[in-house]
Short mmCIF file of C-alpha atoms and ligand atoms in Angstrom, two decimals:
data_model
loop_
_atom_site.label_atom_id
_atom_site.label_comp_id
_atom_site.label_asym_id
_atom_site.label_seq_id
_atom_site.Cartn_x
_atom_site.Cartn_y
_atom_site.Cartn_z
CA MET A 1 0.00 0.00 0.00
CA ILE A 2 1.09 3.52 -0.74
CA PRO A 3 1.41 5.65 2.38
CA LEU A 4 -1.68 7.77 3.04
CA LYS A 5 0.21 11.09 2.85
CA ARG A 6 1.71 10.44 -0.58
CA ARG A 7 -1.60 9.26 -2.03
CA LYS A 8 -3.29 12.44 -0.92
CA ILE A 9 -0.68 14.57 -2.59
CA THR A 10 -0.51 12.66 -5.83
CA ARG A 11 -4.16 11.89 -6.49
CA THR A 12 -6.51 14.67 -5.50
CA GLU A 13 -9.44 15.25 -7.84
CA SER A 14 -8.20 18.68 -8.93
CA ASN A 15 -5.19 17.32 -10.74
CA GLN A 16 -6.57 13.89 -11.47
CA ASP A 17 -8.29 14.73 -14.75
CA GLU A 18 -4.90 15.15 -16.40
CA THR A 19 -3.07 12.36 -14.61
CA CYS A 20 -5.58 9.50 -14.77
CA THR A 21 -5.00 6.66 -17.17
CA PHE A 22 -8.62 5.98 -18.26
CA SER A 23 -9.98 9.43 -18.96
CA HIS A 24 -13.03 8.15 -20.87
CA VAL A 25 -14.34 6.59 -17.64
CA SER A 26 -15.43 9.05 -14.99
CA ILE A 27 -16.67 7.28 -11.85
CA PHE A 28 -18.89 8.46 -9.05
CA ILE A 29 -19.19 6.20 -5.98
CA LEU A 30 -22.51 6.51 -4.18
CA GLU A 31 -22.16 6.77 -0.42
CA ARG A 32 -25.76 5.67 0.20
CA LYS A 33 -25.82 2.36 2.16
CA MET A 34 -22.03 2.15 1.84
CA GLY A 35 -20.89 4.61 4.44
CA ALA A 36 -18.29 7.39 4.24
CA SER A 37 -15.25 5.37 5.34
CA ARG A 38 -15.73 2.52 2.88
CA ARG A 39 -16.38 5.03 0.13
CA ALA A 40 -13.18 6.88 1.03
CA PHE A 41 -11.25 3.62 0.94
CA LEU A 42 -12.62 2.67 -2.51
CA LYS A 43 -11.87 6.13 -3.92
CA ARG A 44 -8.28 5.94 -2.76
CA LEU A 45 -7.88 2.46 -4.18
CA ALA A 46 -9.25 3.43 -7.58
CA ARG A 47 -7.23 6.61 -7.84
CA SER A 48 -4.11 4.72 -6.98
CA LYS A 49 -4.77 2.53 -10.02
CA GLY A 50 -5.22 5.49 -12.34
CA PHE A 51 -9.02 5.68 -12.31
CA LEU A 52 -10.80 9.03 -12.51
CA ILE A 53 -13.04 9.36 -9.45
CA LYS A 54 -15.39 12.32 -9.04
CA GLU A 55 -16.08 13.74 -5.58
CA LYS A 56 -19.44 15.15 -6.61
CA TYR A 57 -22.00 13.88 -9.04
CA SER A 58 -22.22 15.93 -12.26
CA SER A 59 -23.10 15.44 -15.92
CA ALA A 60 -19.41 14.63 -16.50
CA VAL A 61 -19.85 11.32 -14.66
CA THR A 62 -20.08 8.26 -16.96
CA HIS A 63 -20.27 5.42 -14.38
CA VAL A 64 -22.19 5.49 -11.10
CA VAL A 65 -21.15 2.70 -8.73
CA SER A 66 -23.14 1.66 -5.68
CA GLU A 67 -23.35 -1.17 -3.18
CA ASN A 68 -26.54 -2.80 -1.83
CA ASN A 69 -28.79 -0.38 -3.73
CA SER A 70 -31.51 -1.31 -6.22
CA GLY A 71 -31.52 0.30 -9.64
CA ASP A 72 -34.69 2.16 -8.72
CA ASP A 73 -33.03 3.51 -5.54
CA VAL A 74 -30.07 4.81 -7.52
CA GLN A 75 -32.28 6.26 -10.26
CA ALA A 76 -34.40 8.04 -7.63
CA TRP A 77 -31.26 9.45 -6.04
CA LEU A 78 -30.02 10.58 -9.47
CA ASP A 79 -33.36 12.19 -10.36
CA ASN A 80 -33.03 14.17 -7.16
CA GLN A 81 -29.54 15.36 -8.13
CA SER A 82 -30.29 16.18 -11.73
CA GLY A 83 -33.97 17.07 -11.69
CA GLY A 84 -34.78 13.90 -13.61
CA ASP A 85 -32.53 14.91 -16.48
CA THR A 86 -29.94 12.14 -16.58
CA SER A 87 -28.11 11.10 -19.69
CA THR A 88 -29.30 7.83 -21.25
CA SER A 89 -25.68 6.74 -21.69
CA LEU A 90 -24.95 6.94 -17.96
CA GLN A 91 -24.05 3.50 -16.53
CA LEU A 92 -25.66 2.54 -13.23
CA LEU A 93 -23.42 -0.22 -11.89
CA ASP A 94 -23.13 -2.60 -9.01
CA ILE A 95 -19.94 -2.71 -6.95
CA SER A 96 -19.05 -5.97 -8.76
CA TRP A 97 -18.01 -4.01 -11.84
CA PHE A 98 -15.81 -1.83 -9.65
CA THR A 99 -14.04 -4.72 -7.86
CA GLU A 100 -13.47 -6.60 -11.13
CA SER A 101 -12.00 -3.43 -12.61
CA MET A 102 -9.71 -2.96 -9.62
CA GLU A 103 -8.52 -6.54 -9.96
CA ALA A 104 -7.95 -6.12 -13.68
CA GLY A 105 -6.22 -2.77 -13.20
CA ARG A 106 -8.45 -1.25 -15.92
CA PRO A 107 -12.18 -0.59 -16.44
CA VAL A 108 -13.62 -3.97 -17.48
CA THR A 109 -16.30 -4.09 -20.16
CA VAL A 110 -19.72 -3.44 -18.67
CA GLN A 111 -21.88 -6.55 -18.85
CA ASP A 112 -25.55 -7.06 -18.03
CA LYS A 113 -24.66 -8.66 -14.70
CA HIS A 114 -23.01 -5.41 -13.64
CA ARG A 115 -25.95 -3.20 -14.53
CA LEU A 116 -28.57 -2.21 -12.00
CA LYS A 117 -32.11 -2.86 -13.25
CA VAL A 118 -34.27 0.26 -13.36
CA ASN A 119 -38.03 -0.29 -13.69
CA PRO A 120 -39.94 2.06 -16.01
CA LYS A 121 -41.55 4.93 -14.14
CA PRO A 122 -45.36 5.20 -14.29
CA ASN A 123 -45.16 8.67 -15.85
CA GLY A 124 -41.98 8.17 -17.78
CA ASP A 125 -41.44 7.39 -21.41
CA ALA A 126 -42.46 3.80 -20.83
CA LYS A 127 -45.80 2.74 -22.15
CA VAL A 128 -47.76 3.68 -19.04
CA PHE A 129 -49.38 6.99 -19.91
CA THR A 130 -51.27 9.61 -18.02
CA MET A 131 -53.70 11.84 -19.81
CA LYS A 132 -55.86 14.89 -19.09
CA SER A 133 -59.47 13.91 -18.62
CA TYR A 134 -61.28 16.38 -20.91
CA ALA A 135 -60.85 15.67 -24.62
CA CYS A 136 -60.39 19.42 -25.21
CA GLN A 137 -57.24 19.30 -23.04
CA ARG A 138 -55.63 16.68 -25.26
CA ARG A 139 -54.27 16.41 -28.78
CA THR A 140 -56.09 13.76 -30.78
CA PRO A 141 -54.64 13.17 -34.23
CA LEU A 142 -56.70 11.68 -37.05
CA LYS A 143 -54.59 8.54 -37.37
CA HIS A 144 -53.88 6.43 -34.33
CA GLN A 145 -52.77 2.90 -33.39
CA ASN A 146 -55.83 1.61 -31.56
CA VAL A 147 -58.53 1.38 -34.21
CA PHE A 148 -59.08 -2.29 -33.26
CA LEU A 149 -60.25 -1.07 -29.83
CA THR A 150 -61.91 2.27 -30.63
CA GLU A 151 -64.03 0.80 -33.41
CA ALA A 152 -65.42 -1.77 -30.96
CA LEU A 153 -66.16 0.81 -28.26
CA GLU A 154 -67.84 3.03 -30.85
CA ILE A 155 -70.20 0.19 -31.81
CA LEU A 156 -71.30 0.07 -28.17
CA ALA A 157 -71.59 3.87 -28.07
CA GLU A 158 -73.76 3.84 -31.17
CA ASN A 159 -75.91 1.04 -29.79
CA ALA A 160 -76.43 2.95 -26.53
CA GLU A 161 -77.46 5.98 -28.58
CA PHE A 162 -79.97 3.81 -30.45
CA SER A 163 -81.39 2.80 -27.05
CA LYS A 164 -81.60 6.51 -26.13
CA ASN A 165 -79.10 5.99 -23.34
CA GLU A 166 -77.04 9.12 -23.85
CA GLY A 167 -74.94 8.80 -20.69
CA ARG A 168 -73.78 5.34 -21.63
CA SER A 169 -73.14 6.39 -25.21
CA VAL A 170 -70.97 9.33 -24.13
CA ALA A 171 -69.08 7.09 -21.69
CA PHE A 172 -68.07 4.65 -24.48
CA THR A 173 -67.27 7.56 -26.82
CA ARG A 174 -65.02 9.13 -24.18
CA ALA A 175 -63.26 5.81 -23.57
CA ALA A 176 -62.64 5.40 -27.31
CA SER A 177 -61.38 8.96 -27.52
CA VAL A 178 -58.77 8.39 -24.79
CA LEU A 179 -57.34 5.48 -26.80
CA LYS A 180 -57.27 7.65 -29.93
CA ALA A 181 -55.01 10.11 -28.10
CA LEU A 182 -52.48 7.41 -27.12
CA PRO A 183 -49.29 7.61 -29.22
CA HIS A 184 -48.85 3.83 -29.25
CA ARG A 185 -50.78 0.61 -29.66
CA VAL A 186 -52.16 -0.90 -26.47
CA TYR A 187 -50.87 -4.41 -25.69
CA SER A 188 -51.80 -4.92 -22.05
CA MET A 189 -54.26 -3.68 -19.45
CA ASP A 190 -51.31 -2.49 -17.34
CA GLU A 191 -50.70 0.30 -19.83
CA LEU A 192 -54.18 1.69 -19.16
CA LYS A 193 -54.08 2.04 -15.41
CA CYS A 194 -53.28 5.75 -15.36
CA LEU A 195 -55.79 6.73 -18.06
CA PRO A 196 -59.02 8.63 -17.38
CA CYS A 197 -62.55 7.86 -18.68
CA LEU A 198 -62.07 4.08 -18.90
CA GLY A 199 -65.04 2.74 -16.99
CA GLU A 200 -65.45 -0.81 -15.78
CA HIS A 201 -67.49 -1.83 -18.84
CA SER A 202 -65.08 -0.31 -21.36
CA GLN A 203 -62.14 -1.99 -19.59
CA ARG A 204 -63.90 -5.35 -19.74
CA VAL A 205 -64.37 -4.96 -23.50
CA ILE A 206 -60.76 -3.86 -24.04
CA LYS A 207 -59.44 -6.77 -21.95
CA GLU A 208 -61.46 -9.29 -23.96
CA ILE A 209 -60.17 -7.88 -27.26
CA LEU A 210 -56.56 -7.84 -26.03
CA GLU A 211 -56.85 -11.46 -24.86
CA ASP A 212 -59.14 -13.06 -27.48
CA GLY A 213 -58.95 -10.70 -30.43
CA THR A 214 -62.66 -9.87 -30.31
CA SER A 215 -65.37 -8.99 -27.80
CA ARG A 216 -68.45 -11.21 -27.78
CA GLU A 217 -70.67 -8.34 -26.69
CA VAL A 218 -69.45 -6.13 -29.53
CA GLU A 219 -69.80 -8.87 -32.13
CA SER A 220 -73.30 -9.87 -31.03
CA THR A 221 -74.32 -6.19 -31.07
CA ARG A 222 -72.89 -5.72 -34.52
CA GLN A 223 -74.76 -8.80 -35.81
CA SER A 224 -78.05 -8.04 -34.08
CA GLU A 225 -81.06 -7.31 -36.26
CA GLN A 226 -82.03 -4.39 -34.05
CA PHE A 227 -78.64 -2.70 -34.35
CA GLN A 228 -78.49 -3.21 -38.11
CA ALA A 229 -82.02 -1.91 -38.62
CA MET A 230 -81.40 1.16 -36.45
CA LYS A 231 -78.19 1.84 -38.35
CA ALA A 232 -79.98 1.59 -41.69
CA LEU A 233 -82.94 3.72 -40.59
CA THR A 234 -80.99 6.47 -38.79
CA GLY A 235 -78.68 6.48 -41.82
CA ILE A 236 -81.53 8.06 -43.78
CA PHE A 237 -81.15 11.84 -43.99
CA GLY A 238 -83.92 13.44 -41.87
CA VAL A 239 -84.43 10.41 -39.61
CA GLY A 240 -83.45 10.60 -35.94
CA VAL A 241 -83.28 7.89 -33.27
CA ARG A 242 -86.87 8.42 -32.09
CA THR A 243 -88.44 8.02 -35.52
CA ALA A 244 -86.21 5.06 -36.36
CA ASP A 245 -87.14 3.40 -33.07
CA ARG A 246 -90.87 3.84 -33.76
CA TRP A 247 -90.48 2.31 -37.24
CA LEU A 248 -88.44 -0.54 -35.77
CA ARG A 249 -91.25 -1.35 -33.33
CA GLU A 250 -93.64 -1.33 -36.29
CA GLY A 251 -91.52 -4.01 -37.95
CA LEU A 252 -89.73 -1.77 -40.49
CA ARG A 253 -86.05 -2.48 -41.09
CA SER A 254 -84.79 -0.53 -44.10
CA PRO A 255 -85.46 2.37 -46.46
CA SER A 256 -87.13 -0.02 -48.92
CA ASP A 257 -89.53 -1.15 -46.16
CA LEU A 258 -90.58 2.51 -45.84
CA ILE A 259 -91.31 2.75 -49.55
CA GLN A 260 -93.13 -0.59 -49.70
CA THR A 261 -95.39 0.19 -46.74
CA GLY A 262 -95.98 3.75 -47.92
CA GLN A 263 -94.89 5.38 -44.67
CA PRO A 264 -95.76 9.06 -44.43
CA LEU A 265 -92.43 10.89 -44.77
CA ASN A 266 -91.59 14.57 -44.40
CA ARG A 267 -89.75 16.41 -47.17
CA ALA A 268 -86.29 15.75 -45.74
CA GLN A 269 -87.01 12.05 -45.25
CA GLN A 270 -88.36 11.73 -48.79
CA ALA A 271 -85.09 13.13 -50.12
CA GLY A 272 -83.22 10.90 -47.67
CA VAL A 273 -84.90 7.77 -49.02
CA GLN A 274 -84.63 8.89 -52.64
CA TYR A 275 -80.88 9.53 -52.48
CA TYR A 276 -80.13 6.90 -49.85
CA ASN A 277 -77.48 4.97 -51.80
CA ASP A 278 -75.53 8.07 -52.80
CA LEU A 279 -75.69 9.59 -49.32
CA GLN A 280 -74.40 6.35 -47.78
CA LYS A 281 -71.26 6.63 -49.89
CA PRO A 282 -68.48 8.64 -48.28
CA VAL A 283 -67.74 12.04 -49.80
CA THR A 284 -64.12 12.21 -50.91
CA LYS A 285 -61.74 15.12 -50.36
CA ALA A 286 -61.68 15.66 -54.14
CA GLU A 287 -65.49 15.90 -54.22
CA ALA A 288 -65.41 18.29 -51.25
CA GLU A 289 -62.98 20.50 -53.19
CA VAL A 290 -65.23 20.59 -56.27
CA ILE A 291 -68.17 21.55 -54.05
CA SER A 292 -65.98 24.12 -52.33
CA ASP A 293 -65.28 25.76 -55.70
CA ILE A 294 -69.00 25.83 -56.51
CA VAL A 295 -69.89 27.37 -53.15
CA GLN A 296 -67.13 30.00 -53.55
CA GLU A 297 -68.46 30.94 -56.96
CA ALA A 298 -72.06 31.12 -55.70
CA VAL A 299 -71.19 33.23 -52.66
CA HIS A 300 -68.99 35.67 -54.55
CA ALA A 301 -71.60 36.02 -57.26
CA VAL A 302 -74.19 37.24 -54.73
CA LEU A 303 -72.03 39.07 -52.13
CA LEU A 304 -68.62 40.54 -52.81
CA GLY A 305 -66.11 40.31 -49.98
CA ALA A 306 -67.76 37.38 -48.22
CA GLU A 307 -65.44 34.86 -46.56
CA ILE A 308 -65.95 31.11 -46.88
CA GLN A 309 -64.41 28.32 -44.81
CA LEU A 310 -64.56 24.57 -45.23
CA MET A 311 -65.49 23.16 -41.82
CA GLY A 312 -66.15 19.85 -40.06
CA GLY A 313 -64.17 16.69 -40.68
CA PHE A 314 -62.38 17.98 -43.79
CA LYS A 315 -60.97 20.90 -41.80
CA ARG A 316 -59.64 18.37 -39.29
CA GLY A 317 -57.79 16.60 -42.10
CA LYS A 318 -60.18 13.74 -42.86
CA ASP A 319 -59.95 12.14 -46.32
CA VAL A 320 -63.67 11.37 -46.44
CA GLY A 321 -66.83 12.66 -44.79
CA HIS A 322 -70.54 12.06 -44.57
CA ASP A 323 -71.20 15.61 -45.77
CA VAL A 324 -69.41 18.87 -46.58
CA ASP A 325 -69.78 21.80 -44.17
CA PHE A 326 -69.21 25.48 -44.96
CA LEU A 327 -69.18 28.58 -42.78
CA ILE A 328 -69.72 31.94 -44.45
CA THR A 329 -69.38 35.49 -43.10
CA HIS A 330 -68.77 39.08 -44.21
CA PRO A 331 -66.41 41.55 -42.47
CA GLU A 332 -69.13 44.22 -42.53
CA GLU A 333 -71.62 42.98 -39.96
CA GLY A 334 -75.16 43.03 -41.33
CA LYS A 335 -74.10 42.33 -44.93
CA GLU A 336 -74.49 38.61 -44.24
CA GLU A 337 -78.21 38.89 -43.41
CA GLY A 338 -80.39 37.03 -45.89
CA LEU A 339 -77.31 35.71 -47.69
CA ILE A 340 -78.42 32.08 -47.66
CA ALA A 341 -81.56 32.79 -49.73
CA LYS A 342 -79.41 34.47 -52.40
CA ILE A 343 -76.90 31.62 -52.50
CA ILE A 344 -79.70 29.06 -52.77
CA ASN A 345 -81.31 30.98 -55.63
CA TRP A 346 -78.03 31.06 -57.51
CA LEU A 347 -77.48 27.32 -57.00
CA GLU A 348 -81.06 26.41 -57.91
CA GLU A 349 -80.92 28.42 -61.12
CA LYS A 350 -77.87 26.39 -62.11
CA GLY A 351 -79.70 23.15 -61.28
CA LEU A 352 -77.15 22.24 -58.62
CA LEU A 353 -79.56 21.47 -55.77
CA LEU A 354 -81.63 18.33 -55.22
CA TYR A 355 -82.95 19.43 -51.83
CA GLN A 356 -82.62 22.38 -49.50
CA GLN A 357 -84.09 23.45 -46.19
CA THR A 358 -83.18 26.92 -45.04
CA SER A 359 -83.61 28.33 -41.56
CA ARG A 360 -83.39 31.98 -40.58
CA ASN A 361 -80.99 33.28 -37.96
CA SER A 362 -82.93 33.10 -34.71
CA TYR A 363 -80.14 34.00 -32.29
CA LEU A 364 -80.48 37.25 -30.45
CA GLU A 365 -78.04 37.77 -27.60
CA LYS A 366 -80.36 40.14 -25.67
CA MET A 367 -83.29 37.75 -25.97
CA ASP A 368 -81.46 34.48 -25.56
CA GLY A 369 -79.32 35.33 -22.59
CA PRO A 370 -76.34 33.31 -21.50
CA ALA A 371 -78.15 30.13 -20.43
CA ARG A 372 -76.24 27.10 -21.57
CA PRO A 373 -77.89 25.78 -24.72
CA ARG A 374 -79.73 22.52 -24.21
CA SER A 375 -77.95 20.91 -27.14
CA ASN A 376 -75.22 21.89 -29.54
CA MET A 377 -77.88 23.13 -31.95
CA ASP A 378 -77.03 26.64 -32.98
CA ARG A 379 -79.42 29.16 -34.48
CA PHE A 380 -77.47 30.59 -37.36
CA GLU A 381 -78.99 31.30 -40.73
CA LYS A 382 -78.28 28.02 -42.49
CA CYS A 383 -79.20 25.52 -45.11
CA PHE A 384 -79.14 21.74 -44.94
CA SER A 385 -78.96 20.71 -48.57
CA ILE A 386 -78.30 17.94 -51.04
CA PHE A 387 -76.11 18.93 -53.98
CA LYS A 388 -76.27 17.40 -57.43
CA LEU A 389 -72.60 16.88 -58.14
CA GLN A 390 -71.48 16.06 -61.68
CA ARG A 391 -69.10 13.13 -61.68
CA SER A 392 -65.68 13.60 -63.18
CA ALA A 393 -64.55 11.15 -65.87
CA GLU A 394 -62.33 9.19 -63.41
CA SER A 395 -64.94 8.88 -60.69
CA THR A 396 -67.60 7.34 -62.96
CA GLY A 397 -65.34 4.30 -63.30
CA SER A 398 -64.99 1.87 -66.18
CA GLU A 399 -67.83 0.60 -68.37
CA ALA A 400 -67.70 -2.76 -66.57
CA GLU A 401 -67.87 -1.19 -63.11
CA ARG A 402 -70.79 0.96 -64.15
CA SER A 403 -72.83 -2.01 -65.34
CA VAL A 404 -72.25 -3.80 -62.00
CA ASN A 405 -73.28 -0.96 -59.75
CA GLN A 406 -76.39 0.74 -61.03
CA SER A 407 -75.97 3.98 -59.11
CA GLU A 408 -72.50 4.34 -60.63
CA THR A 409 -74.01 4.63 -64.10
CA SER A 410 -75.38 8.08 -63.36
CA SER A 411 -73.45 11.14 -64.52
CA TRP A 412 -73.98 12.75 -61.12
CA ARG A 413 -74.19 11.86 -57.44
CA ALA A 414 -76.02 13.35 -54.46
CA VAL A 415 -73.91 14.93 -51.70
CA ARG A 416 -75.07 16.36 -48.37
CA VAL A 417 -73.88 19.94 -47.90
CA ASP A 418 -74.41 22.25 -44.90
CA LEU A 419 -74.11 26.00 -45.43
CA VAL A 420 -73.97 28.17 -42.32
CA VAL A 421 -73.85 31.95 -42.19
CA SER A 422 -72.42 33.72 -39.17
CA PRO A 423 -72.33 37.43 -38.26
CA TYR A 424 -68.70 38.57 -38.21
CA SER A 425 -68.69 39.18 -34.44
CA GLN A 426 -69.66 35.52 -33.81
CA PHE A 427 -67.38 34.07 -36.49
CA ALA A 428 -64.67 32.80 -34.13
CA PHE A 429 -67.26 30.97 -32.01
CA ALA A 430 -68.98 29.59 -35.11
CA THR A 431 -65.61 28.43 -36.45
CA LEU A 432 -64.82 26.65 -33.19
CA GLY A 433 -68.32 25.14 -33.04
CA TRP A 434 -68.32 23.83 -36.62
CA THR A 435 -64.82 22.38 -36.67
CA GLY A 436 -65.74 19.47 -34.38
CA SER A 437 -65.31 16.69 -33.64
CA LYS A 438 -68.65 16.33 -31.92
CA LEU A 439 -66.99 14.94 -28.79
CA PHE A 440 -64.39 17.72 -28.82
CA GLU A 441 -67.23 20.30 -28.93
CA ARG A 442 -69.12 18.56 -26.19
CA GLU A 443 -66.04 18.46 -23.99
CA LEU A 444 -65.30 22.15 -24.61
CA ARG A 445 -68.78 23.07 -23.40
CA ARG A 446 -68.50 20.72 -20.41
CA TRP A 447 -65.08 22.16 -19.53
CA ALA A 448 -66.41 25.72 -19.80
CA GLY A 449 -69.38 24.97 -17.53
CA GLN A 450 -67.83 22.66 -14.96
CA GLU A 451 -64.32 24.01 -14.68
CA LYS A 452 -64.65 27.70 -15.58
CA HIS A 453 -68.25 28.60 -14.71
CA MET A 454 -68.66 29.83 -18.29
CA SER A 455 -71.15 29.05 -21.00
CA LEU A 456 -69.89 28.32 -24.51
CA SER A 457 -71.97 28.05 -27.68
CA SER A 458 -71.31 28.50 -31.39
CA HIS A 459 -72.49 32.09 -30.89
CA ALA A 460 -70.78 33.34 -27.75
CA LEU A 461 -68.86 32.76 -24.52
CA TYR A 462 -70.45 34.03 -21.32
CA ASP A 463 -68.52 34.34 -18.07
CA SER A 464 -70.90 33.73 -15.15
CA ASN A 465 -68.31 34.90 -12.61
CA GLN A 466 -67.89 38.33 -14.17
CA LYS A 467 -71.42 38.29 -15.57
CA CYS A 468 -70.33 39.39 -19.03
CA TYR A 469 -69.79 38.12 -22.56
CA LEU A 470 -66.19 37.53 -23.63
CA ARG A 471 -65.64 38.74 -27.19
CA ALA A 472 -63.17 37.01 -29.50
CA GLN A 473 -61.86 37.45 -33.04
CA THR A 474 -59.99 34.15 -33.16
CA GLU A 475 -60.21 30.59 -31.88
CA GLU A 476 -56.93 31.15 -30.03
CA GLU A 477 -58.56 33.86 -27.90
CA ILE A 478 -61.42 31.52 -26.98
CA PHE A 479 -59.02 28.78 -25.86
CA ALA A 480 -57.16 31.41 -23.82
CA TYR A 481 -60.37 32.61 -22.10
CA LEU A 482 -61.11 28.99 -21.26
CA GLY A 483 -57.64 28.49 -19.81
CA LEU A 484 -56.89 25.80 -22.37
CA GLU A 485 -53.84 25.22 -24.51
CA PHE A 486 -54.72 25.90 -28.17
CA ILE A 487 -55.38 22.67 -30.06
CA PRO A 488 -55.22 23.00 -33.86
CA PRO A 489 -58.12 21.50 -35.91
CA CYS A 490 -56.05 18.50 -37.07
CA GLU A 491 -55.65 17.47 -33.41
CA ARG A 492 -59.33 17.81 -32.49
CA ASN A 493 -60.23 14.35 -33.78
CA ALA A 494 -61.45 13.28 -30.36
P1 UTP B 501 -70.68 16.86 -38.85
O1 UTP B 501 -71.86 16.14 -38.32
O2 UTP B 501 -70.72 17.25 -40.26
O3 UTP B 501 -69.44 15.95 -38.51
O4 UTP B 501 -70.50 18.13 -37.95
P2 UTP B 501 -67.98 15.96 -39.13
O5 UTP B 501 -67.05 16.07 -38.00
O6 UTP B 501 -67.86 16.94 -40.24
O7 UTP B 501 -67.83 14.51 -39.69
P3 UTP B 501 -68.47 13.87 -41.01
O8 UTP B 501 -69.24 14.94 -41.73
O9 UTP B 501 -69.35 12.77 -40.52
O10 UTP B 501 -67.33 13.37 -41.79
C1 UTP B 501 -69.40 19.02 -38.05
C2 UTP B 501 -69.37 19.93 -36.89
O11 UTP B 501 -70.45 20.85 -36.93
C3 UTP B 501 -71.18 20.85 -35.73
C4 UTP B 501 -70.89 19.53 -35.08
O12 UTP B 501 -70.94 19.65 -33.69
C5 UTP B 501 -69.53 19.19 -35.57
O13 UTP B 501 -68.59 19.68 -34.65
N1 UTP B 501 -72.62 20.97 -36.02
C6 UTP B 501 -73.21 20.14 -36.90
C7 UTP B 501 -73.34 21.94 -35.37
O14 UTP B 501 -72.79 22.71 -34.58
N2 UTP B 501 -74.68 22.04 -35.61
C8 UTP B 501 -75.32 21.21 -36.48
O15 UTP B 501 -76.54 21.35 -36.68
C9 UTP B 501 -74.57 20.24 -37.14
MN1 MN B 502 -69.31 17.13 -41.82
#
């Protein structure tokens, strides 16, 4: 052994960086559970053999050595030192690596047996995720990894809606939405334990699908005559759950049953039955763009300076939709009044409309007051319509295809289009309200009411604490009033 005095002089940390033999290895020995005197002994030993030993832990350390500590203990200690910001290349080692290195007189290669095992932290980058509980607090992209689960939960949500059980339907929709916001595919129930909105029933369904590949409840629902009939009947434009349910109880199952039995239908339902096949077919982005051009032309022909926005699913980045939604305004408030009638006239003269139902603007702030609207129904001037869209050469398909599918033979197809007109001062609220998704909108209103004591609609935001309306020119301002991080449309696919 080298005398204590000489060692101290020759190998203090201050001059060691230059004198050590293995400068790529910078060791820190943890005192925890080891004690100061043993640590001092090990430091002296290592330095005497040319090892670089750090007195204090810093980012310069490459190897942390400890004795009788678990990996989790050492990681917790490190997180405390570095605020959780430790390098991924840092080696957390058992004393065995140290003693072998001392014996060898050089740092031996780190093997698995030397490494301390650190378990993934519940909130870390491992697959256990936490998530905010309102969908409007989260980013939900269009594409996600859990379609095999969300599609199943959405069948149950739809079925609950058909049974007029709204609470249950929303619960399944919320559960599905949480899985849509996960950045990875779910493999085990363990990964779900920190997630909100996953009720006992939803978890049971998820567990069954993870274990067996399918859920018996979901499959039997999907196959059931009642579910299929309700889907077919509510799929008719102008038919809601209540009407469909009445027809179902009368033994009707499909649009053709309605025709055969001569059911009395209102104007919307007649159009719905007449164009059923076309309206069942998804509207493509390309078709939405053609319709967008037509609407632009119509609006500019009747009111110069009007602004038009494509809304709904297409604004959120969807490739297909069940309809095409437009929001129209004019910077000079008042100019937009009666605009819908003029647009409709223009379109009808050109033979572009198969059906239209226009409603006047019935929203008056003074009259309506701030009470939270009963539903998401707004009262803008608007038109629910069916466009007659000429097919392009490509979309009509080949001769052979056309002879197989009768509705493909036509030179045009029917497309549902919603046109909404908003006064300029309400435009930001209308934009937020018509971007969707429906769950995102619902959650925004719930957040406003429950968390902020505010009332949000597609017309306005009312602050019940200050007893005043909060005006906004942009969606960003509305998110800010609500104390929410701004979520862009493409991440509102809740
Ligand atoms: P859609 O029903 O058109 O849904 O409503 P979507 O997201 O575009 O999806 P597709 O069409 O099925 O592909 C679009 C948005 O407009 C609102 C809805 O809440 C949704 O956020 N909306 C719709 C209203 O505010 N009022 C209505 O009468 C209809
Ligand atoms: Mn839409």
